[in-house]
PDB file of C-alpha atoms in Angstrom:
ATOM      1  CA  UNK A   1      15.363  -5.071   6.408  1.00 41.00           C
ATOM      2  CA  UNK A   2      13.187  -6.836   8.968  1.00 45.00           C
ATOM      3  CA  UNK A   3       9.610  -5.845   7.405  1.00 52.00           C
ATOM      4  CA  UNK A   4       9.145  -9.381   4.879  1.00 52.00           C
ATOM      5  CA  UNK A   5       7.037  -8.805   2.148  1.00 54.00           C
ATOM      6  CA  UNK A   6       3.012 -12.081   1.030  1.00 54.00           C
ATOM      7  CA  UNK A   7      -0.017 -13.258  -0.529  1.00 47.00           C
ATOM      8  CA  UNK A   8      -2.346 -14.510   1.403  1.00 48.00           C
ATOM      9  CA  UNK A   9      -4.743 -16.309  -0.152  1.00 47.00           C
ATOM     10  CA  UNK A  10      -7.433 -14.538  -0.032  1.00 51.00           C
ATOM     11  CA  UNK A  11      -5.316 -12.079  -2.735  1.00 89.00           C
ATOM     12  CA  UNK A  12      -4.886  -9.201  -0.323  1.00 95.00           C
ATOM     13  CA  UNK A  13      -1.902  -7.652  -0.198  1.00 97.00           C
ATOM     14  CA  UNK A  14      -0.101  -8.667   3.372  1.00 97.00           C
ATOM     15  CA  UNK A  15       2.243  -6.320   4.448  1.00 98.00           C
ATOM     16  CA  UNK A  16       3.855  -6.947   8.461  1.00 98.00           C
ATOM     17  CA  UNK A  17       5.415  -2.855   9.163  1.00 98.00           C
ATOM     18  CA  UNK A  18       7.304  -2.807  12.553  1.00 97.00           C
ATOM     19  CA  UNK A  19       5.781   0.560  14.576  1.00 98.00           C
ATOM     20  CA  UNK A  20      10.193   2.141  14.683  1.00 97.00           C
ATOM     21  CA  UNK A  21      10.120   4.640  17.241  1.00 95.00           C
ATOM     22  CA  UNK A  22      10.612   7.715  15.248  1.00 96.00           C
ATOM     23  CA  UNK A  23       6.782   6.956  14.833  1.00 97.00           C
ATOM     24  CA  UNK A  24       5.649   7.770  18.043  1.00 97.00           C
ATOM     25  CA  UNK A  25       4.935  11.183  18.274  1.00 96.00           C
ATOM     26  CA  UNK A  26       4.677  13.268  22.156  1.00 95.00           C
ATOM     27  CA  UNK A  27       1.500  11.698  22.690  1.00 95.00           C
ATOM     28  CA  UNK A  28       1.802   8.333  22.996  1.00 95.00           C
ATOM     29  CA  UNK A  29       0.824   6.722  19.357  1.00 96.00           C
ATOM     30  CA  UNK A  30       2.088   7.030  15.878  1.00 98.00           C
ATOM     31  CA  UNK A  31       1.275  10.197  14.236  1.00 97.00           C
ATOM     32  CA  UNK A  32      -1.273  10.653  11.606  1.00 95.00           C
ATOM     33  CA  UNK A  33       0.926  11.825   8.967  1.00 96.00           C
ATOM     34  CA  UNK A  34       3.509   8.454   9.541  1.00 98.00           C
ATOM     35  CA  UNK A  35       0.612   6.249   8.332  1.00 98.00           C
ATOM     36  CA  UNK A  36       1.115   7.153   4.864  1.00 97.00           C
ATOM     37  CA  UNK A  37       4.766   6.229   5.110  1.00 98.00           C
ATOM     38  CA  UNK A  38       2.957   3.153   5.576  1.00 98.00           C
ATOM     39  CA  UNK A  39       0.999   3.201   2.290  1.00 98.00           C
ATOM     40  CA  UNK A  40       4.168   4.072   1.242  1.00 98.00           C
ATOM     41  CA  UNK A  41       5.923   1.619   2.176  1.00 98.00           C
ATOM     42  CA  UNK A  42       2.709  -1.213   1.757  1.00 98.00           C
ATOM     43  CA  UNK A  43       2.982  -0.320  -2.180  1.00 98.00           C
ATOM     44  CA  UNK A  44       6.277  -0.539  -2.460  1.00 98.00           C
ATOM     45  CA  UNK A  45       6.341  -3.805  -1.324  1.00 97.00           C
ATOM     46  CA  UNK A  46       3.237  -4.593  -3.685  1.00 97.00           C
ATOM     47  CA  UNK A  47       4.941  -2.965  -6.554  1.00 97.00           C
ATOM     48  CA  UNK A  48       8.446  -3.333  -6.518  1.00 96.00           C
ATOM     49  CA  UNK A  49       9.856  -6.026  -4.002  1.00 95.00           C
ATOM     50  CA  UNK A  50       7.250  -8.464  -5.164  1.00 94.00           C
ATOM     51  CA  UNK A  51       7.812  -8.503  -8.791  1.00 93.00           C
ATOM     52  CA  UNK A  52      11.234  -9.083  -8.558  1.00 93.00           C
ATOM     53  CA  UNK A  53      11.320 -11.449  -5.577  1.00 94.00           C
ATOM     54  CA  UNK A  54       8.771 -13.653  -7.731  1.00 91.00           C
ATOM     55  CA  UNK A  55      11.410 -12.817 -11.666  1.00 91.00           C
ATOM     56  CA  UNK A  56       9.604 -10.166 -12.926  1.00 90.00           C
ATOM     57  CA  UNK A  57       9.793  -6.253 -13.398  1.00 90.00           C
ATOM     58  CA  UNK A  58       8.738  -4.567 -11.498  1.00 94.00           C
ATOM     59  CA  UNK A  59       6.352  -1.295 -12.089  1.00 96.00           C
ATOM     60  CA  UNK A  60       7.813   1.367 -12.916  1.00 93.00           C
ATOM     61  CA  UNK A  61       6.415   5.152 -13.351  1.00 96.00           C
ATOM     62  CA  UNK A  62       3.410   5.177 -10.699  1.00 97.00           C
ATOM     63  CA  UNK A  63       2.006   8.334  -8.589  1.00 97.00           C
ATOM     64  CA  UNK A  64      -0.678   8.391  -6.072  1.00 98.00           C
ATOM     65  CA  UNK A  65      -2.578  11.517  -7.766  1.00 98.00           C
ATOM     66  CA  UNK A  66      -5.114  11.182  -4.522  1.00 98.00           C
ATOM     67  CA  UNK A  67      -5.141  10.306  -0.251  1.00 98.00           C
ATOM     68  CA  UNK A  68      -7.198   9.937   1.895  1.00 98.00           C
ATOM     69  CA  UNK A  69      -6.978   7.805   5.471  1.00 98.00           C
ATOM     70  CA  UNK A  70      -9.689   7.449   8.291  1.00 98.00           C
ATOM     71  CA  UNK A  71      -7.878   7.554  11.516  1.00 98.00           C
ATOM     72  CA  UNK A  72     -10.213   4.471  13.579  1.00 98.00           C
ATOM     73  CA  UNK A  73      -7.693   4.389  16.793  1.00 98.00           C
ATOM     74  CA  UNK A  74      -4.790   5.608  17.834  1.00 98.00           C
ATOM     75  CA  UNK A  75      -1.802   2.796  18.051  1.00 98.00           C
ATOM     76  CA  UNK A  76       1.146   3.376  19.808  1.00 97.00           C
ATOM     77  CA  UNK A  77       4.769   1.901  20.069  1.00 96.00           C
ATOM     78  CA  UNK A  78       5.036  -2.003  19.914  1.00 96.00           C
ATOM     79  CA  UNK A  79       6.708  -4.791  19.329  1.00 95.00           C
ATOM     80  CA  UNK A  80       4.856  -6.802  17.328  1.00 97.00           C
ATOM     81  CA  UNK A  81       3.981  -5.178  13.238  1.00 98.00           C
ATOM     82  CA  UNK A  82       1.268  -4.169  12.585  1.00 98.00           C
ATOM     83  CA  UNK A  83      -0.261  -5.691   8.588  1.00 98.00           C
ATOM     84  CA  UNK A  84      -1.492  -3.085   5.734  1.00 98.00           C
ATOM     85  CA  UNK A  85      -4.072  -5.272   4.093  1.00 98.00           C
ATOM     86  CA  UNK A  86      -3.846  -3.414   0.390  1.00 98.00           C
ATOM     87  CA  UNK A  87      -6.431  -4.511  -2.142  1.00 97.00           C
ATOM     88  CA  UNK A  88      -7.731  -3.707  -5.786  1.00 97.00           C
ATOM     89  CA  UNK A  89     -10.983  -2.059  -5.806  1.00 96.00           C
ATOM     90  CA  UNK A  90     -10.934  -0.599  -9.638  1.00 97.00           C
ATOM     91  CA  UNK A  91      -8.870  -1.043 -12.678  1.00 97.00           C
ATOM     92  CA  UNK A  92      -9.267   1.580 -15.993  1.00 98.00           C
ATOM     93  CA  UNK A  93      -6.724   2.138 -18.678  1.00 98.00           C
ATOM     94  CA  UNK A  94      -4.143   4.923 -16.361  1.00 98.00           C
ATOM     95  CA  UNK A  95      -5.269   3.750 -13.026  1.00 98.00           C
ATOM     96  CA  UNK A  96      -6.655   1.736 -10.852  1.00 98.00           C
ATOM     97  CA  UNK A  97      -7.532   2.500  -7.742  1.00 98.00           C
ATOM     98  CA  UNK A  98      -6.203  -0.129  -2.928  1.00 98.00           C
ATOM     99  CA  UNK A  99      -8.130   0.924  -0.348  1.00 98.00           C
ATOM    100  CA  UNK A 100      -6.073   0.294   2.586  1.00 98.00           C
ATOM    101  CA  UNK A 101      -5.822  -0.918   6.475  1.00 98.00           C
ATOM    102  CA  UNK A 102      -3.500  -0.947   8.722  1.00 98.00           C
ATOM    103  CA  UNK A 103      -4.210  -3.489  11.397  1.00 98.00           C
ATOM    104  CA  UNK A 104      -3.554  -6.590  14.046  1.00 98.00           C
ATOM    105  CA  UNK A 105      -6.134  -9.425  14.422  1.00 97.00           C
ATOM    106  CA  UNK A 106      -7.938  -7.151  17.196  1.00 97.00           C
ATOM    107  CA  UNK A 107      -8.210  -3.437  15.803  1.00 98.00           C
ATOM    108  CA  UNK A 108      -8.558  -2.019  12.559  1.00 98.00           C
ATOM    109  CA  UNK A 109      -6.122   0.866  13.837  1.00 98.00           C
ATOM    110  CA  UNK A 110      -6.349   3.038   9.772  1.00 98.00           C
ATOM    111  CA  UNK A 111      -8.495   2.583   6.409  1.00 98.00           C
ATOM    112  CA  UNK A 112      -7.557   3.773   3.859  1.00 98.00           C
ATOM    113  CA  UNK A 113      -7.242   4.972  -0.123  1.00 98.00           C
ATOM    114  CA  UNK A 114      -5.293   5.520  -2.477  1.00 98.00           C
ATOM    115  CA  UNK A 115      -5.934   6.701  -6.506  1.00 98.00           C
ATOM    116  CA  UNK A 116      -2.800   5.595  -8.352  1.00 98.00           C
ATOM    117  CA  UNK A 117      -1.449   6.481 -12.093  1.00 98.00           C
ATOM    118  CA  UNK A 118       0.702   5.344 -15.034  1.00 98.00           C
ATOM    119  CA  UNK A 119       2.688   7.828 -15.566  1.00 98.00           C
ATOM    120  CA  UNK A 120       5.711   8.216 -18.552  1.00 97.00           C
ATOM    121  CA  UNK A 121       8.417   9.975 -16.307  1.00 94.00           C
ATOM    122  CA  UNK A 122      11.040  10.292 -19.184  1.00 95.00           C
ATOM    123  CA  UNK A 123       7.750  11.909 -21.257  1.00 96.00           C
ATOM    124  CA  UNK A 124       7.185  13.886 -18.603  1.00 96.00           C
ATOM    125  CA  UNK A 125       3.001  12.708 -18.648  1.00 97.00           C
ATOM    126  CA  UNK A 126       0.037   9.775 -18.064  1.00 97.00           C
ATOM    127  CA  UNK A 127       0.646   6.142 -19.997  1.00 98.00           C
ATOM    128  CA  UNK A 128      -1.818   3.100 -20.477  1.00 98.00           C
ATOM    129  CA  UNK A 129      -1.070   0.562 -17.718  1.00 98.00           C
ATOM    130  CA  UNK A 130       0.001  -1.801 -19.496  1.00 96.00           C
ATOM    131  CA  UNK A 131      -0.687  -6.058 -19.769  1.00 96.00           C
ATOM    132  CA  UNK A 132       1.158  -7.243 -17.337  1.00 94.00           C
ATOM    133  CA  UNK A 133      -0.150  -3.848 -14.201  1.00 96.00           C
ATOM    134  CA  UNK A 134      -3.119  -5.578 -15.679  1.00 96.00           C
ATOM    135  CA  UNK A 135      -2.715  -9.040 -14.491  1.00 94.00           C
ATOM    136  CA  UNK A 136      -0.468  -8.513 -11.529  1.00 95.00           C
ATOM    137  CA  UNK A 137      -3.101  -5.479 -10.247  1.00 96.00           C
ATOM    138  CA  UNK A 138      -6.171  -8.456 -11.083  1.00 95.00           C
ATOM    139  CA  UNK A 139      -4.429 -11.151  -8.512  1.00 94.00           C
ATOM    140  CA  UNK A 140      -6.110  -9.122  -6.202  1.00 96.00           C
ATOM    141  CA  UNK A 141      -8.395  -7.213  -7.566  1.00 95.00           C
ATOM    142  CA  UNK A 142     -12.451  -7.821  -5.215  1.00 90.00           C
TER     143      UNK A 142
END
């Protein structure tokens, strides 16, 4: 996988996302629905890849309960990746809120928000966030 996950000292999770040819629609810019894929890729990096690489247990059983997305500028096909910057704005016992910017150094293309709930797959019911999950989330809380 060409995309690399990193974390900045400012505690925003940074996920470089390549603009793929398949992301671009007939109008020459990234299709609005594809931006949700960018957010999903960033969440996967933040909650699965990063903990795994660090030798920690990846998050399991997270479900998106809400998305909001604002399209600020069109993003066309380009060689250099954009950054999906993600941070936590609210933590509750069973859910938390993420904010995102899809951007480069000069332009913010998308701002977005997701509410994520902890979910017990075996019971098919909500669950409380674990202490280790809460500790991890607080690293990114603004």
